[in-house]
Short mmCIF file of N, CA and C in Angstrom, two decimals:
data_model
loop_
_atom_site.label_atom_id
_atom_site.label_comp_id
_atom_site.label_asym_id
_atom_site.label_seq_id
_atom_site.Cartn_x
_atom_site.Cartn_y
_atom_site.Cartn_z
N UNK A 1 18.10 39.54 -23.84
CA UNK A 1 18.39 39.38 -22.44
C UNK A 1 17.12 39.11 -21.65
N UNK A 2 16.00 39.83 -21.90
CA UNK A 2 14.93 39.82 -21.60
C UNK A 2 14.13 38.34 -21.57
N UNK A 3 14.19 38.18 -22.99
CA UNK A 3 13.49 36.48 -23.17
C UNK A 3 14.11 35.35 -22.89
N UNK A 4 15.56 35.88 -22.37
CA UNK A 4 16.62 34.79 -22.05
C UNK A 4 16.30 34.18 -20.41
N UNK A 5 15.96 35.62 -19.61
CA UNK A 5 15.39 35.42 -18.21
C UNK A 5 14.07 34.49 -18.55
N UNK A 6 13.17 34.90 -18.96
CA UNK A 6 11.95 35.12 -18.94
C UNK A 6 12.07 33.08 -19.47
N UNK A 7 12.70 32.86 -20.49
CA UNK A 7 12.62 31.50 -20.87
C UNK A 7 13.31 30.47 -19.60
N UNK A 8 14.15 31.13 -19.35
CA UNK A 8 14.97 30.57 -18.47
C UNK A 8 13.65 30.55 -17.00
N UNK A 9 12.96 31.42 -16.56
CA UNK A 9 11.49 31.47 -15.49
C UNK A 9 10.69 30.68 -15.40
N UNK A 10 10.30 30.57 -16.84
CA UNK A 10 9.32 29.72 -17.16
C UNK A 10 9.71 27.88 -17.37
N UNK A 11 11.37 27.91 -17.86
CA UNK A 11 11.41 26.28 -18.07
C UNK A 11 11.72 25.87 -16.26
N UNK A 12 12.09 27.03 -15.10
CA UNK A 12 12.52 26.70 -14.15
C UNK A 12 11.01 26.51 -13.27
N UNK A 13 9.92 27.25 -13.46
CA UNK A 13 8.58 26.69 -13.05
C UNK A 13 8.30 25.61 -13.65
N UNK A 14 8.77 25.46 -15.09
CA UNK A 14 7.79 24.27 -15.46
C UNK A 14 8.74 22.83 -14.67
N UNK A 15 9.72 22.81 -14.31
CA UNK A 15 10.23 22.09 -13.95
C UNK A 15 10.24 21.69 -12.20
N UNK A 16 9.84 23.03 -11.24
CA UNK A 16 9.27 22.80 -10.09
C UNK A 16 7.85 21.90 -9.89
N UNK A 17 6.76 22.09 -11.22
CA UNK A 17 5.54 21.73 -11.09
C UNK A 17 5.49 20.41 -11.27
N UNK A 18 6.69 19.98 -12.37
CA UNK A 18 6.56 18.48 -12.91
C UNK A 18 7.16 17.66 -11.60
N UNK A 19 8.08 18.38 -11.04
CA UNK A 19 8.50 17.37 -9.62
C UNK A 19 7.49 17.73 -8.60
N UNK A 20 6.80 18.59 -8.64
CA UNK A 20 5.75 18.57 -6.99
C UNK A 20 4.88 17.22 -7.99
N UNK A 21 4.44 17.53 -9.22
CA UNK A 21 3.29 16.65 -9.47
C UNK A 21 3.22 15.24 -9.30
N UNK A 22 5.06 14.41 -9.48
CA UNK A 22 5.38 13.43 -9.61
C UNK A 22 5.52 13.36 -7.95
N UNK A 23 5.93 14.06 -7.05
CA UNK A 23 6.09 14.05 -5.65
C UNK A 23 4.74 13.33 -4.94
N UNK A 24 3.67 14.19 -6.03
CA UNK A 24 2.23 14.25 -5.33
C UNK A 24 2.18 12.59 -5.93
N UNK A 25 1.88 12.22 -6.82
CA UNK A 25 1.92 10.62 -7.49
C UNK A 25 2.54 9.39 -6.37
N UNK A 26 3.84 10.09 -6.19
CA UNK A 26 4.21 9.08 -5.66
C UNK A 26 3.90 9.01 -3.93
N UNK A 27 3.65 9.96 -3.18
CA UNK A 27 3.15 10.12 -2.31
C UNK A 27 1.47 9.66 -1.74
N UNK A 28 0.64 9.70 -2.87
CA UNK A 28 -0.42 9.36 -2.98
C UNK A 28 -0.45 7.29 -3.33
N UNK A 29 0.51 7.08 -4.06
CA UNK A 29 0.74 5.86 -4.13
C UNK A 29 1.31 4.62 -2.51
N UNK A 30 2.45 5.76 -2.04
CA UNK A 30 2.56 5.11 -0.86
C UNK A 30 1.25 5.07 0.37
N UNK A 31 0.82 5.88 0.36
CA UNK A 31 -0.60 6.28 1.12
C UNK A 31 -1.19 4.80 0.77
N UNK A 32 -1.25 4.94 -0.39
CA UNK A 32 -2.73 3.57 -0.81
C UNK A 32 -2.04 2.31 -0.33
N UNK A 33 -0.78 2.12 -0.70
CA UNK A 33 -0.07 0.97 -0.21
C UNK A 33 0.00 0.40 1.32
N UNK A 34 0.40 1.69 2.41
CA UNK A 34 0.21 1.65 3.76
C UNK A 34 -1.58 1.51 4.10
N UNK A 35 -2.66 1.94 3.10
CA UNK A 35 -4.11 1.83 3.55
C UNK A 35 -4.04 0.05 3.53
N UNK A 36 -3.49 -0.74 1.99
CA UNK A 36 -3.58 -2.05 1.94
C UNK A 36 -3.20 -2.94 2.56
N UNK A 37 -1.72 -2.36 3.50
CA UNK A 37 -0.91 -3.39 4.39
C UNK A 37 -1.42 -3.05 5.53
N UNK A 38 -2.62 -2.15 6.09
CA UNK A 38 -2.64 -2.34 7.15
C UNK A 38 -3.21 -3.24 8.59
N UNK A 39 -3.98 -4.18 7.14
CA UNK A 39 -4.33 -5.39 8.04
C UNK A 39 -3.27 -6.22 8.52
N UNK A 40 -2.54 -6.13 7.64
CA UNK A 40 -1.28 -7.13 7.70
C UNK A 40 -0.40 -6.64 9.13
N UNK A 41 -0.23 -5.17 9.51
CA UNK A 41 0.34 -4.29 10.14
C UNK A 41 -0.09 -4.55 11.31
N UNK A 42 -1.79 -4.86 11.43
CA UNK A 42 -2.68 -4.88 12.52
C UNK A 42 -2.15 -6.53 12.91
N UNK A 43 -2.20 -7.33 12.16
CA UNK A 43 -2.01 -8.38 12.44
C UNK A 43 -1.28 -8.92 13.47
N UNK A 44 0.04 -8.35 12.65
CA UNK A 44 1.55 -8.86 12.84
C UNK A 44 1.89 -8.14 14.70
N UNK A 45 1.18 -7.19 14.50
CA UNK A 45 1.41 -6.59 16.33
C UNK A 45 0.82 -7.30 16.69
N UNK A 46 -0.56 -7.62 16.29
CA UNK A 46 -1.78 -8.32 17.76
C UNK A 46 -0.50 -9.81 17.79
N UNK A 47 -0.16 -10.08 17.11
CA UNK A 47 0.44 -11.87 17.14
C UNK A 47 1.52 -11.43 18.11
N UNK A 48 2.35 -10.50 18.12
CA UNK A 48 3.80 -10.12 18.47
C UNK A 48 3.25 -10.02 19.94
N UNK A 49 2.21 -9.35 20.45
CA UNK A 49 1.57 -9.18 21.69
C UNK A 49 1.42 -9.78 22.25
N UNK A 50 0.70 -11.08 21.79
CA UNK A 50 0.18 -11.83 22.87
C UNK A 50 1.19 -13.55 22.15
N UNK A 51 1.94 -13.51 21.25
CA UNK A 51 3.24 -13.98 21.53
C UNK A 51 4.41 -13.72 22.97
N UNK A 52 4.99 -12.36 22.91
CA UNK A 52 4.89 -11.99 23.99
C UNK A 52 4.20 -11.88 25.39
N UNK A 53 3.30 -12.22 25.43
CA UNK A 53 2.33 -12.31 26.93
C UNK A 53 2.33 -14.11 27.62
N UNK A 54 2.41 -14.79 26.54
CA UNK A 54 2.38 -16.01 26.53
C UNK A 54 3.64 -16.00 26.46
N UNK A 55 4.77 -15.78 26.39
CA UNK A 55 6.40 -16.22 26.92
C UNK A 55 6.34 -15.45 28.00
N UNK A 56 5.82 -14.55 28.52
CA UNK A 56 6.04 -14.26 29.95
C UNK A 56 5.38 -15.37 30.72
N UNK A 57 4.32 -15.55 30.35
CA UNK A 57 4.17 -16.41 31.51
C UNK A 57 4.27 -18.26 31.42
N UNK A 58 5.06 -18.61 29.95
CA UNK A 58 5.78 -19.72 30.45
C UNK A 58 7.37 -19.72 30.95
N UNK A 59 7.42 -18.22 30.85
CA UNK A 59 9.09 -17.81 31.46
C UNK A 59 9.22 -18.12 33.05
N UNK A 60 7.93 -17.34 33.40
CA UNK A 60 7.84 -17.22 34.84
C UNK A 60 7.31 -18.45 35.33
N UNK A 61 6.64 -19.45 34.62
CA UNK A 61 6.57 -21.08 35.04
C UNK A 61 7.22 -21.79 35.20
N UNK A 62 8.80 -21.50 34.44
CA UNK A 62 9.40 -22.50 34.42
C UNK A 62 10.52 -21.65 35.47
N UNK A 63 10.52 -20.38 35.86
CA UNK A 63 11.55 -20.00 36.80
C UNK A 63 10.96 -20.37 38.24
N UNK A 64 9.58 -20.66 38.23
CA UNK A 64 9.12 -20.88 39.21
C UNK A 64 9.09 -22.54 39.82
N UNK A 65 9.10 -23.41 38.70
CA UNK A 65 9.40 -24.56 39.18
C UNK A 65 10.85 -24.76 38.94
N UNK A 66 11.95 -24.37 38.25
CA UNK A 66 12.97 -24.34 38.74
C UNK A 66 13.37 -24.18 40.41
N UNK A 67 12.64 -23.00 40.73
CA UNK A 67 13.46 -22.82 42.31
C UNK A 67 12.22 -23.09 43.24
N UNK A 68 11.43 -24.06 43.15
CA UNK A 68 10.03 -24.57 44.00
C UNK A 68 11.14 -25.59 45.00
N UNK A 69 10.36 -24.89 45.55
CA UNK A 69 11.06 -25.93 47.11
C UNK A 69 10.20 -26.45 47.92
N UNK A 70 10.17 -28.48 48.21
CA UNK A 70 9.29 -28.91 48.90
C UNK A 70 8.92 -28.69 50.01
N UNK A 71 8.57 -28.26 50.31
CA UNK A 71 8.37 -28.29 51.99
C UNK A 71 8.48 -29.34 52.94
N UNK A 72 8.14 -30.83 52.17
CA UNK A 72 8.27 -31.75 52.86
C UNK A 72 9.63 -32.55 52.69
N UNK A 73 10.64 -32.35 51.78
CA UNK A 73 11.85 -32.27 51.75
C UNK A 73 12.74 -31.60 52.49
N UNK A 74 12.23 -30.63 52.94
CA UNK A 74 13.54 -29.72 53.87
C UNK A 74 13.77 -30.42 54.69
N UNK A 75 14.98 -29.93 55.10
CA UNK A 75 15.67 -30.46 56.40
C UNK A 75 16.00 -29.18 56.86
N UNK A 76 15.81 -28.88 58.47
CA UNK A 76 16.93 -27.76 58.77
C UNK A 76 17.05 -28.26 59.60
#
């Protein structure tokens, strides 16, 4: 009864350690992966940014000559 616990303790540690160890592996692997993409990461925002900054302001160019009104055209 004794060595039945006791085996049963020991295969249930050895089996916590082998999943933290493989936890730690694979955790340490994604780490290195996110260190490698992060130029790519850096990139892809700075482009998205000033992609974005540059459609604002051909948005607001073209809403602005849409509703431009001559002055020397009016009539009232």
């Amino acid at each position: 009864m004794l060595s039945d616990s006791l085996y049963y303790i020991s295969q249930f540690s050895f089996e916590i350690y082998t999943e933290i160890k493989f936890y730690n592996k694979v955790s340490v692997r994604d780490e290195a992966m996110q260190h490698s993409n992060s130029f790519y990461i850096k990139a892809y925002v700075i482009i998205f940014c000033v992609t974005n900054i540059v459609v604002a302001f051909v948005q607001v160019f073209i809403y602005h000559r849409m509703f431009f009104v001559d002055p020397k055209r009016m009539r009232v």
